[in-house]
GROMACS .gro file of C-alpha atoms in nm:
model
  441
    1UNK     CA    1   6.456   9.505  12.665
    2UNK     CA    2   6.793   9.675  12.624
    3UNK     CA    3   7.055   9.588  12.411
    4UNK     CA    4   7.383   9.572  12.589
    5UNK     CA    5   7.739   9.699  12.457
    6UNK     CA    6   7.857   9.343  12.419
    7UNK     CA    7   7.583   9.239  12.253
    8UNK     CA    8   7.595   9.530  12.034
    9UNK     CA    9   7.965   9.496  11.937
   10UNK     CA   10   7.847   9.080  11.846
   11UNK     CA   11   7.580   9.239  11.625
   12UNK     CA   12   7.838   9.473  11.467
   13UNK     CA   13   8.084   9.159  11.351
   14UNK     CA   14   7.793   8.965  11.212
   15UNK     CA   15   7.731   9.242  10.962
   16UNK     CA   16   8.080   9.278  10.871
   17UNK     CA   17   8.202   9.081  10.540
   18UNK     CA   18   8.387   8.757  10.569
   19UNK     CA   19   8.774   8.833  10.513
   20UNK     CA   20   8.725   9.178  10.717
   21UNK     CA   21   9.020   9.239  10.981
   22UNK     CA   22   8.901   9.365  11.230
   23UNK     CA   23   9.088   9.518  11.581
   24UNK     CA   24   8.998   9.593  11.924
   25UNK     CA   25   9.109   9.963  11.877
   26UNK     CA   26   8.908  10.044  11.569
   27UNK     CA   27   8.612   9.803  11.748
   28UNK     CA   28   8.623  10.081  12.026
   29UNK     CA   29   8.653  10.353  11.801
   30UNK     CA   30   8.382  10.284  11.573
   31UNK     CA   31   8.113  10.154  11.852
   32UNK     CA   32   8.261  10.382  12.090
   33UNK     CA   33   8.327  10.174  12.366
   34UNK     CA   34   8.603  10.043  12.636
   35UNK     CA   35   8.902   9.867  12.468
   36UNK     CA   36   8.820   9.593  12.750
   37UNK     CA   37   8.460   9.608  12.594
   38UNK     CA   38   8.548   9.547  12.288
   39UNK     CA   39   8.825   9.294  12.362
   40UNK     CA   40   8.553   9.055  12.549
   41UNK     CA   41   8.342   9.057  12.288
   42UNK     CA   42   8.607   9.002  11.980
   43UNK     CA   43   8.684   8.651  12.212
   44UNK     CA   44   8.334   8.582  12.258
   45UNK     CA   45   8.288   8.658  11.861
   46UNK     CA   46   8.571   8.355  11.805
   47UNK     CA   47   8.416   8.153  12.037
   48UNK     CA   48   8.104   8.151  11.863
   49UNK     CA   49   8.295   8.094  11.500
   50UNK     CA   50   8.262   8.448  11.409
   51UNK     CA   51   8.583   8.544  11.381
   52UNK     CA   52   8.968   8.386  11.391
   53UNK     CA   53   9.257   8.528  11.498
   54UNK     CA   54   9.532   8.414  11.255
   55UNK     CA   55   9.890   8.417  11.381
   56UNK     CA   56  10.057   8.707  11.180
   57UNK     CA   57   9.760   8.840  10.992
   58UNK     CA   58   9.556   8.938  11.239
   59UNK     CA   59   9.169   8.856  11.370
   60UNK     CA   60   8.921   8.782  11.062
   61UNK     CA   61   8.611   8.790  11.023
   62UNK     CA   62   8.498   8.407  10.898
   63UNK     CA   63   8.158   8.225  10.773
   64UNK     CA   64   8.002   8.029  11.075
   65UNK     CA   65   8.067   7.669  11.027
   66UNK     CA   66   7.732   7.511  11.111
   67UNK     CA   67   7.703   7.193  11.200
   68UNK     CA   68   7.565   6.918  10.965
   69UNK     CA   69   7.221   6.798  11.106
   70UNK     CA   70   7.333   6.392  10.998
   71UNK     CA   71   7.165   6.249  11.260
   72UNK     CA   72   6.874   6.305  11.154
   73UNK     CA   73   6.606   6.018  11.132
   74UNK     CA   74   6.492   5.871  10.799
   75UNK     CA   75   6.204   5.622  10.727
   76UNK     CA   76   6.461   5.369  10.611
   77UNK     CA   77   6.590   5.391  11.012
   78UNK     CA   78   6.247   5.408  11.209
   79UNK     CA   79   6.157   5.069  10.949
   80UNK     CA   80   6.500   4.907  11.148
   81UNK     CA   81   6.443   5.047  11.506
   82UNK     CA   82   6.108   4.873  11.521
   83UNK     CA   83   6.218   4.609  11.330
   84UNK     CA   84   5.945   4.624  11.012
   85UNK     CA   85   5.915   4.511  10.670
   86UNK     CA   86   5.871   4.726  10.379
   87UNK     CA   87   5.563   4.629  10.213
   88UNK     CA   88   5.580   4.956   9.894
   89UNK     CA   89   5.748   5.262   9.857
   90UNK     CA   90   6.114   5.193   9.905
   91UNK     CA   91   6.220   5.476   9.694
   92UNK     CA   92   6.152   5.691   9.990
   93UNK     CA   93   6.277   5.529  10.238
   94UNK     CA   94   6.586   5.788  10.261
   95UNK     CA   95   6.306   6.047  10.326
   96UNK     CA   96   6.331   6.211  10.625
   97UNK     CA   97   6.071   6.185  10.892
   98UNK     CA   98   5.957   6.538  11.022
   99UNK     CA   99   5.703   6.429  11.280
  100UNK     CA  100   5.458   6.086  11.333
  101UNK     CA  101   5.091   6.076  11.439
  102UNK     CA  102   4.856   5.882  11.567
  103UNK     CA  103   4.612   5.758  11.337
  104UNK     CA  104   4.297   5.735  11.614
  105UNK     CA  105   4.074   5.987  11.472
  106UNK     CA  106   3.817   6.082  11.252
  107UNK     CA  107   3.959   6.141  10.878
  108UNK     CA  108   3.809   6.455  10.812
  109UNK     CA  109   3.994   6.563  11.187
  110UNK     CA  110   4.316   6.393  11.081
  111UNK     CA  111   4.359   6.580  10.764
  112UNK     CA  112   4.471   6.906  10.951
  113UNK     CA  113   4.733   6.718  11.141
  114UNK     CA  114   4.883   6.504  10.839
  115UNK     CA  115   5.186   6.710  10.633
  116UNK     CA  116   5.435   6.600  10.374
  117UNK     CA  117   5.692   6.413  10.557
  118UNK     CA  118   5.539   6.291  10.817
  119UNK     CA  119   5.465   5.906  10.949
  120UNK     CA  120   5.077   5.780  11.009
  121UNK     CA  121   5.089   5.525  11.238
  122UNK     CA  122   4.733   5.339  11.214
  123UNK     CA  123   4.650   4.971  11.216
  124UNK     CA  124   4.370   4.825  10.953
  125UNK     CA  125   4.246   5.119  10.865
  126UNK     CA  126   4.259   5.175  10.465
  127UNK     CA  127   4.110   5.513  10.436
  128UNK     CA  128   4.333   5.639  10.678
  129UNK     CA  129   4.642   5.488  10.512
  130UNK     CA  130   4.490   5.627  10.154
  131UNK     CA  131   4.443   5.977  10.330
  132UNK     CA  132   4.788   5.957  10.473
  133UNK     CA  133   4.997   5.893  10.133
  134UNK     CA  134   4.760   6.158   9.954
  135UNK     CA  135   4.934   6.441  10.148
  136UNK     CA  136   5.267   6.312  10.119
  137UNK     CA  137   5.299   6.127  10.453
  138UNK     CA  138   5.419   5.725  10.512
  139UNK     CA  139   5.219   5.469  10.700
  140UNK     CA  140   5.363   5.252  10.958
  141UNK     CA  141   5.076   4.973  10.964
  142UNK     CA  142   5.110   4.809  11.363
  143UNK     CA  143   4.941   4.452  11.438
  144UNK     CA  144   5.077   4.267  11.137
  145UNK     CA  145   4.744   4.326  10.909
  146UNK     CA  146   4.801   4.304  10.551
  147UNK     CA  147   4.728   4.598  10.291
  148UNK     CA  148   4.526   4.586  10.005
  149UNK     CA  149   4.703   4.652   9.667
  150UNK     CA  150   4.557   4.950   9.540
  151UNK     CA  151   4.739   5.106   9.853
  152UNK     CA  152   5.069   4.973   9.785
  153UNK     CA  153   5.016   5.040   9.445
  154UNK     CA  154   4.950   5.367   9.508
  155UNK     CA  155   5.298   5.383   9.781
  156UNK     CA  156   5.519   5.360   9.479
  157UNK     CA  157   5.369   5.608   9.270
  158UNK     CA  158   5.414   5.890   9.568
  159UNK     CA  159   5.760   5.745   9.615
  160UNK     CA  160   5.637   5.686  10.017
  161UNK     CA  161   5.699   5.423  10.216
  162UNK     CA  162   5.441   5.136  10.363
  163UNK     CA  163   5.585   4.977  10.694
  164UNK     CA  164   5.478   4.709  10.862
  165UNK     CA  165   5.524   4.579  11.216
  166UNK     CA  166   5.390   4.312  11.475
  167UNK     CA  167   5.416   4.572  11.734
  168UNK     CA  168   5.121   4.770  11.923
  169UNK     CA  169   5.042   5.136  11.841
  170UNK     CA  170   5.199   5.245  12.221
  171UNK     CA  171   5.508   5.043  12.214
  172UNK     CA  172   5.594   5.148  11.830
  173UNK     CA  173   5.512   5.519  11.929
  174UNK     CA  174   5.712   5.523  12.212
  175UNK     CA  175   6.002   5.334  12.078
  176UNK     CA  176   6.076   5.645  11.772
  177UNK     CA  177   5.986   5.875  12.074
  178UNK     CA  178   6.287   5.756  12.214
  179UNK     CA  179   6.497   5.737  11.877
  180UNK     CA  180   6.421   6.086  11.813
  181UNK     CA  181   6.506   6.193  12.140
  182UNK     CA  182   6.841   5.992  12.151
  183UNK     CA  183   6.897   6.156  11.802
  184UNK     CA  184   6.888   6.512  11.948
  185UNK     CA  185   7.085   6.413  12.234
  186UNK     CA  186   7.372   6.309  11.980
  187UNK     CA  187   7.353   6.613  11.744
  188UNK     CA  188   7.450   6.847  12.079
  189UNK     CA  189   7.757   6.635  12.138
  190UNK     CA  190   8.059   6.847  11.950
  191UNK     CA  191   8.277   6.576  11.754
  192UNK     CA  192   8.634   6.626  11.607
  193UNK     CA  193   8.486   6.675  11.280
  194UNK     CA  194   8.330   7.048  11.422
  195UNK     CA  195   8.685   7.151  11.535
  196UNK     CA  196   8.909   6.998  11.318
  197UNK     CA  197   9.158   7.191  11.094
  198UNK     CA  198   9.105   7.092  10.768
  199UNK     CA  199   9.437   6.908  10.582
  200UNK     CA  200   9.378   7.234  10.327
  201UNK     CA  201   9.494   7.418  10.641
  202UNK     CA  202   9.716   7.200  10.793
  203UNK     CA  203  10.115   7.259  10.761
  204UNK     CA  204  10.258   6.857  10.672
  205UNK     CA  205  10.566   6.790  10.669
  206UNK     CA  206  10.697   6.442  10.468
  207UNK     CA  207  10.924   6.170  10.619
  208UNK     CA  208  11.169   6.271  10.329
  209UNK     CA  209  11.207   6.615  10.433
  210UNK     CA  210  11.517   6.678  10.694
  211UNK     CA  211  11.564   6.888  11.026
  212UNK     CA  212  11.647   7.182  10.780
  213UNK     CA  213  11.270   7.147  10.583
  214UNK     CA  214  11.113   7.128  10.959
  215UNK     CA  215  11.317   7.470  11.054
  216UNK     CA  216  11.235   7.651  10.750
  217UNK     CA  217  10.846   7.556  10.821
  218UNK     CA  218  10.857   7.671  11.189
  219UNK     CA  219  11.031   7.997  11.098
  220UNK     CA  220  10.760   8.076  10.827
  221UNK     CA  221  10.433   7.957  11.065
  222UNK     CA  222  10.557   8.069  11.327
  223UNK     CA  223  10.414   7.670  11.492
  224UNK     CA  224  10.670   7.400  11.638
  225UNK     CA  225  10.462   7.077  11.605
  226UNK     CA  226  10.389   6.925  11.255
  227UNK     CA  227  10.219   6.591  11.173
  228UNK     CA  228  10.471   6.378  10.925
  229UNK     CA  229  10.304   6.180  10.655
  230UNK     CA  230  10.448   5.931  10.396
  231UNK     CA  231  10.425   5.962  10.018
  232UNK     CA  232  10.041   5.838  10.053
  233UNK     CA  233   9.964   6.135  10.320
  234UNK     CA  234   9.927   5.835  10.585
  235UNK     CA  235  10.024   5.979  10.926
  236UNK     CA  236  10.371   5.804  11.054
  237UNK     CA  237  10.414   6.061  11.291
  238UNK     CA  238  10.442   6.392  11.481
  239UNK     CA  239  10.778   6.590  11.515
  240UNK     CA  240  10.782   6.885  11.781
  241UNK     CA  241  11.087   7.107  11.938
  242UNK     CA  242  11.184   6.872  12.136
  243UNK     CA  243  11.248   6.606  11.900
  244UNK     CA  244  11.500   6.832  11.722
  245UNK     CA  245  11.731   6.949  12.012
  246UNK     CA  246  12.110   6.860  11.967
  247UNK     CA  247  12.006   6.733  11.600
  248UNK     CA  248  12.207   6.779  11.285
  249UNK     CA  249  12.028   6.989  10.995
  250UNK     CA  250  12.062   6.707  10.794
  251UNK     CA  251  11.890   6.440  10.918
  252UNK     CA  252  11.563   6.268  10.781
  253UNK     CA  253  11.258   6.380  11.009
  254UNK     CA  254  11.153   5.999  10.976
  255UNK     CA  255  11.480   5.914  11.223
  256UNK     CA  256  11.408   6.167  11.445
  257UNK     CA  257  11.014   6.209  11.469
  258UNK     CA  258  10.810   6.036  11.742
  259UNK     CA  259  10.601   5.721  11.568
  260UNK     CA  260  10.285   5.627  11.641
  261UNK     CA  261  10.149   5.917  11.760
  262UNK     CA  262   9.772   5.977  11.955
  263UNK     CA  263   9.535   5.984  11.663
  264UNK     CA  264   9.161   6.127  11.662
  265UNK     CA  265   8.909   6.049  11.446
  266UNK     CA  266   8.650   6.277  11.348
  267UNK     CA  267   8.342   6.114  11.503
  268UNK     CA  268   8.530   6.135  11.832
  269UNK     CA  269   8.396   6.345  12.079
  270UNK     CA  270   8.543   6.705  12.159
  271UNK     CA  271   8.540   6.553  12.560
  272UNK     CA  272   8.694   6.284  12.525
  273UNK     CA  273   9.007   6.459  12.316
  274UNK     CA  274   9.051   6.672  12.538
  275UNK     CA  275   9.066   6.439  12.830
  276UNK     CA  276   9.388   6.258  12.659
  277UNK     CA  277   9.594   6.622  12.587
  278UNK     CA  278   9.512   6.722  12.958
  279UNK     CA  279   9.640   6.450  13.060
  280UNK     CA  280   9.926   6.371  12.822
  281UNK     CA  281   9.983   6.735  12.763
  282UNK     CA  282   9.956   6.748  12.375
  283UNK     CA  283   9.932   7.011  12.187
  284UNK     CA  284   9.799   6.876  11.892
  285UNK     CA  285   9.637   6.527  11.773
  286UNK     CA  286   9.634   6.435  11.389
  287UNK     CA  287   9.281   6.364  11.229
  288UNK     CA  288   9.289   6.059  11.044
  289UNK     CA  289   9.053   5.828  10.832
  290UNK     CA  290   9.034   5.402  10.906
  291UNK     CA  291   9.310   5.382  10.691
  292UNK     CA  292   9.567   5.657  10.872
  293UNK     CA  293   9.470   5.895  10.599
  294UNK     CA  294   9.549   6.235  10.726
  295UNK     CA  295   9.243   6.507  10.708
  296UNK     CA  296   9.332   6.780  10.966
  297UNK     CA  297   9.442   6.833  11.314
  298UNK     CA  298   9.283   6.976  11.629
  299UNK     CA  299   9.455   7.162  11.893
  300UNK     CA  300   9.428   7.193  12.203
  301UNK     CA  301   9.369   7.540  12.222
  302UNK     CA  302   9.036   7.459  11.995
  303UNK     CA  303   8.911   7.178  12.192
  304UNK     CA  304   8.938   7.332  12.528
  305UNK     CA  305   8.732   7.688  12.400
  306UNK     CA  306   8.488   7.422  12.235
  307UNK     CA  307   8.437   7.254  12.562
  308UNK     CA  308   8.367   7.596  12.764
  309UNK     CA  309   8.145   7.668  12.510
  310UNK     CA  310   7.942   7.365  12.504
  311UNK     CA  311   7.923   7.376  12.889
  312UNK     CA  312   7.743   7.680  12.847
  313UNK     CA  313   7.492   7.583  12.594
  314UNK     CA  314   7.147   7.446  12.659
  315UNK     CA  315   7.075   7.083  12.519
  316UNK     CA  316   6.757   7.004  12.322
  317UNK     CA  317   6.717   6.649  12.503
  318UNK     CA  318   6.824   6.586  12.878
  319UNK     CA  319   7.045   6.297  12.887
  320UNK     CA  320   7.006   6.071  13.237
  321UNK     CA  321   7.341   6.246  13.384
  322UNK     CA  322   7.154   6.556  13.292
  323UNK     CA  323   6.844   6.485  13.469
  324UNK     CA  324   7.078   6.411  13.802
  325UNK     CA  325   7.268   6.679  13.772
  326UNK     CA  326   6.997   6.931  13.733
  327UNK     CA  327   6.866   6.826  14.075
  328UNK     CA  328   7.206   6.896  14.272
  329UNK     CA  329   7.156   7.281  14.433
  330UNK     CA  330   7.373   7.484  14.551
  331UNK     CA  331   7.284   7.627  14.928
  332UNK     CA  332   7.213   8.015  14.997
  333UNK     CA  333   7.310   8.189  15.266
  334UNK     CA  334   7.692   8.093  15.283
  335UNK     CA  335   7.955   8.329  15.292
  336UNK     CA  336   8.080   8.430  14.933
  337UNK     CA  337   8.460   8.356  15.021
  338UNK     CA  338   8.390   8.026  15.141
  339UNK     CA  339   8.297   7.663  14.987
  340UNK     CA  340   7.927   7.605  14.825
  341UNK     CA  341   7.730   7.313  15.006
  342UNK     CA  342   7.526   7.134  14.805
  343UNK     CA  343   7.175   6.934  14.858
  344UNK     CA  344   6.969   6.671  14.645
  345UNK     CA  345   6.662   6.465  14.664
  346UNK     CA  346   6.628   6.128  14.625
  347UNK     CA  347   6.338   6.064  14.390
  348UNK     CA  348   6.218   5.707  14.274
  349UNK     CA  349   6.384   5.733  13.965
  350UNK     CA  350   6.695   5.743  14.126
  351UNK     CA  351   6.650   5.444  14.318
  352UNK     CA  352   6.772   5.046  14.271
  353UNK     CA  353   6.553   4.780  14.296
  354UNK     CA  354   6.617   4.766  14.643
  355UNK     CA  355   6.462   5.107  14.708
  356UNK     CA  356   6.810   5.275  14.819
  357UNK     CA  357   6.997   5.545  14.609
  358UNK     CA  358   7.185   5.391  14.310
  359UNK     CA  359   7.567   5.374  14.383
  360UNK     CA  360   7.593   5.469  13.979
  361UNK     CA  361   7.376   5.800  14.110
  362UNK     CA  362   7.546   5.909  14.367
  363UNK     CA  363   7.886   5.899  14.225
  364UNK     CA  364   7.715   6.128  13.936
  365UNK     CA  365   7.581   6.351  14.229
  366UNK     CA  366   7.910   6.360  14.368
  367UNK     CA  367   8.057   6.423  14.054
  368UNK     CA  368   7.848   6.702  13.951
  369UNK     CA  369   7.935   6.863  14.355
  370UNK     CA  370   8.277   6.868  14.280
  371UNK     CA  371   8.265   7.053  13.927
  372UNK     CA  372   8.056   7.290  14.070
  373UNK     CA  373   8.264   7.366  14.345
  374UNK     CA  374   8.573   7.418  14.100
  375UNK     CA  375   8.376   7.681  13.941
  376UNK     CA  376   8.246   7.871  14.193
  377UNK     CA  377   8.568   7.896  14.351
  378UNK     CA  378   8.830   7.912  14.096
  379UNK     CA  379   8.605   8.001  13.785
  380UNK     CA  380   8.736   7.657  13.636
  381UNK     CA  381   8.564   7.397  13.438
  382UNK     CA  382   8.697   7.070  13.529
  383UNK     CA  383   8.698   6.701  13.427
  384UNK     CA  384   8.663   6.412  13.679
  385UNK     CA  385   9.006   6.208  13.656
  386UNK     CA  386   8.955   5.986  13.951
  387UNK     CA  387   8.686   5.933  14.168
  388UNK     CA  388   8.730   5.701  14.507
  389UNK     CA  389   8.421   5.683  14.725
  390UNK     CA  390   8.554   5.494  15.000
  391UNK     CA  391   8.272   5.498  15.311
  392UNK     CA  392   7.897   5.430  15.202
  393UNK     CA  393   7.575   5.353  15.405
  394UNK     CA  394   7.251   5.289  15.222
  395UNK     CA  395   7.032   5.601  15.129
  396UNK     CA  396   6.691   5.573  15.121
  397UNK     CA  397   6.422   5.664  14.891
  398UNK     CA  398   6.290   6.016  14.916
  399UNK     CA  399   6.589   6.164  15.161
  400UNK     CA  400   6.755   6.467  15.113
  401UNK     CA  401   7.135   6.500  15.128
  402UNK     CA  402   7.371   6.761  15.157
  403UNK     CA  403   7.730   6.737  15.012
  404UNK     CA  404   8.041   6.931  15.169
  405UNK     CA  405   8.307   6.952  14.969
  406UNK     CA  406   8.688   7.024  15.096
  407UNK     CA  407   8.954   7.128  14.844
  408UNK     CA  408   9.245   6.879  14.962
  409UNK     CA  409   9.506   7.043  14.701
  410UNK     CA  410   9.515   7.303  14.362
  411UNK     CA  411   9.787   7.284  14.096
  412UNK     CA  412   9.800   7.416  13.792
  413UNK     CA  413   9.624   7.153  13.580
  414UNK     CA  414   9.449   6.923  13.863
  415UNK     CA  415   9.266   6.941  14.202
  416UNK     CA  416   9.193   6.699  14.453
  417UNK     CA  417   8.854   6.730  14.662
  418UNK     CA  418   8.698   6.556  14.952
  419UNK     CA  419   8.342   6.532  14.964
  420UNK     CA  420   8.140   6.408  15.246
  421UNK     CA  421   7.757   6.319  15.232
  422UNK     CA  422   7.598   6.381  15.508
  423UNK     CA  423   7.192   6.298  15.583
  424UNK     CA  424   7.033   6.483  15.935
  425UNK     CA  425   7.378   6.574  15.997
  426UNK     CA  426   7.486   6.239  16.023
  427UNK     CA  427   7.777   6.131  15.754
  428UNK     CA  428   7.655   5.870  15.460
  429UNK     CA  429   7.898   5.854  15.245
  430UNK     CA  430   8.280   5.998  15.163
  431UNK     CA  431   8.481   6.047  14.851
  432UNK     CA  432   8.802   6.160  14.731
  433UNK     CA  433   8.831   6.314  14.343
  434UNK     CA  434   9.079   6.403  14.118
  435UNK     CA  435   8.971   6.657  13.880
  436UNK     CA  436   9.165   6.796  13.584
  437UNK     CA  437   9.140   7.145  13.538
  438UNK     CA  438   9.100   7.335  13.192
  439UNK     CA  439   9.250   7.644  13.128
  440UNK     CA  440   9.066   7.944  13.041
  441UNK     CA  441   9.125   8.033  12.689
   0.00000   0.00000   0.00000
């Protein structure tokens, strides 16, 4: 399989040294290549966290700031999701589990499955649960049966733990099944903490200072907007160039800054940021602990590249808005300048107890018809605002839809769409959206 240039240019950065400046002229020199070629792939490098461009020094080449696997699950965690006591062990408890198994075979056939870090699951079984904390793996003992104490004796000495639970083997298994997979889920949402610029790198300014301090700052950085924090570095609030029009140099930022400000935290999602400074156009939201301690700001330049980039990667685990939206295709055979149709299958998973299409799915199916439609026409990612579906008939199990869209209006940082949902050519449903539209960075 060939390498292409872009990927070649990616391959390039990576092997340069962190603190490297690097251009899109001496990329195309050195690779020899377009300057367009090598521009593309520079902005796909920051995307990724390879490089950043730094205003008045240039683009650098930085260390890849990997995300901390903390949702990981430990044996502590599984012992409160299925709700067991711990019999032995505890000092392990913050272990992390790796993988569980099943403990319904033979013990000379369950050796080769059995590694360190790993949970048996087995009811009265004592060989099993001796083989099991031998090689470095907990027991999770299901039915309620009591252990002898030469095994829990021999739990504290290997530092593993011994849980216990009233629960059956299949409704314990399949309950971590689905902790683990909710765990995965979480780790592919971005948070503000992935994003955020730390307070090392953040320009403060102090209530104290005056207009002249906030001038000085903005001529040096070359930025307009500054969080303000008191003499504890608790956020009071943000000044920007507006707030300083018609002002004297001498006045106090605190008299002339805007208070209360929109705050993130850091487990907030990346999304949901972004949603408020679409809509309130901000540039910038302080990063603050429980107690208004400032740690960093995002922008909103940041948070909208991190959300095209996520929408491009994969997930490990399929949430249920994933699992609709994979099902919604897009139609063939339409011509390229006009709007995509769209189709999708009613399935029995999709259904209420009534055996009609959820109104909860159909809104997602709708949903996912307008983004698409954004895209495909305008090459925008988009975020449903609003969302009116005012006309609905019953859809039964196992039919097969097709969604029109019509673009109603376009502006610069919001469309409006009308969808209709038809079945056998004969309209089901209609809905108007408001979508806000993010801007390519």
């Amino acid at each position: 399989m060939s390498v292409t240039k872009h990927d070649q240019i990616l391959e390039y950065i990576e092997t340069l040294p962190v603190g490297e400046k690097i251009s899109v002229r001496g990329i195309a020199k050195n690779l020899a290549v377009s300057e367009g070629t090598a521009y593309r792939a520079i902005k796909e490098a920051e995307n990724v966290g390879l490089v950043s461009t730094i205003q008045r020094v240039g683009t650098i080449r930085i260390e890849k700031k990997l995300k901390e696997n903390i949702e990981r699950l430990s044996f502590g965690e599984v012992a409160k999701i299925i709700e067991g006591d711990i019999l032995a062990g505890r000092k392990g408890l913050d272990k992390i589990l790796k993988k569980f198994i099943i403990g319904a075979m033979t013990e000379e056939n369950m050796l080769r499955y059995i590694t360190s870090g790993s949970l048996m699951i087995v009811g009265d079984r004592k060989g099993v649960q001796r083989l099991a904390l031998e090689n470095g793996a907990a027991v999770l003992l299901t039915g309620g049966f009591d252990v002898s104490e030469d095994i829990l004796s021999l739990a504290d000495e290997v530092e593993m733990p011994i849980i216990r639970t009233t629960y059956d083997t299949f409704t314990v298994a399949t309950t971590i099944n689905r902790a683990i997979s909710d765990q995965m889920i979480k780790k592919d949402i971005m948070t503000v903490d992935d994003i955020q610029t730390s307070i090392e790198r953040t320009v403060v300014l102090n209530v104290k200072d005056t207009l002249k301090d906030y001038q000085e700052v903005s001529e040096r950085t070359g930025f307009t907007r500054f969080p303000v924090v008191n003499k504890s570095n608790r956020l009071v609030g943000i000044i920007t160039s507006k707030d300083v029009v018609n002002k004297q140099a001498t006045q106090p930022i605190e008299k002339i800054m805007t208070k209360d400000p929109r705050k993130a935290k850091r487990h907030m999602s990346v999304a949901s940021i972004g949603h408020q400074m679409i809509w309130d156009g901000l540039e910038i939201i302080p990063v603050v602990e429980d107690d208004l301690t400032l740690i960093g700001i995002v922008s909103r330049r940041d948070v909208m590249k991190a959300m095209q980039l996520a929408q491009k990667q994969p997930q490990v685990s399929n949430t249920l808005s994933d699992q609709i939206t994979n099902e919604v295709i897009e139609k063939e055979g339409k011509n390229p300048s006009d709007l995509p149709d769209f189709s999708f299958v009613v399935t029995p998973q999709m259904v209420n107890s009534m055996g009609t299409l959820s109104f909860g799915v159909l809104n997602q199916i709708i949903s996912t018809a307008a983004q698409r439609t954004m895209m495909v026409k305008y090459h925008h990612n988009s975020v449903i605002e609003q969302m009116s579906l005012y006309y609905f008939k019953l859809i039964q199990i196992d039919s097969e839809i097709d969604l029109k869209p019509r673009i109603i209006e376009v502006g610069r940082r919001s469309a409006k769409i009308d969808m209709e949902v038809y079945i056998d050519n004969i309209i089901v449903a209609k809905a108007m959206i408001v979508c806000q539209l993010m801007e390519q960075t």
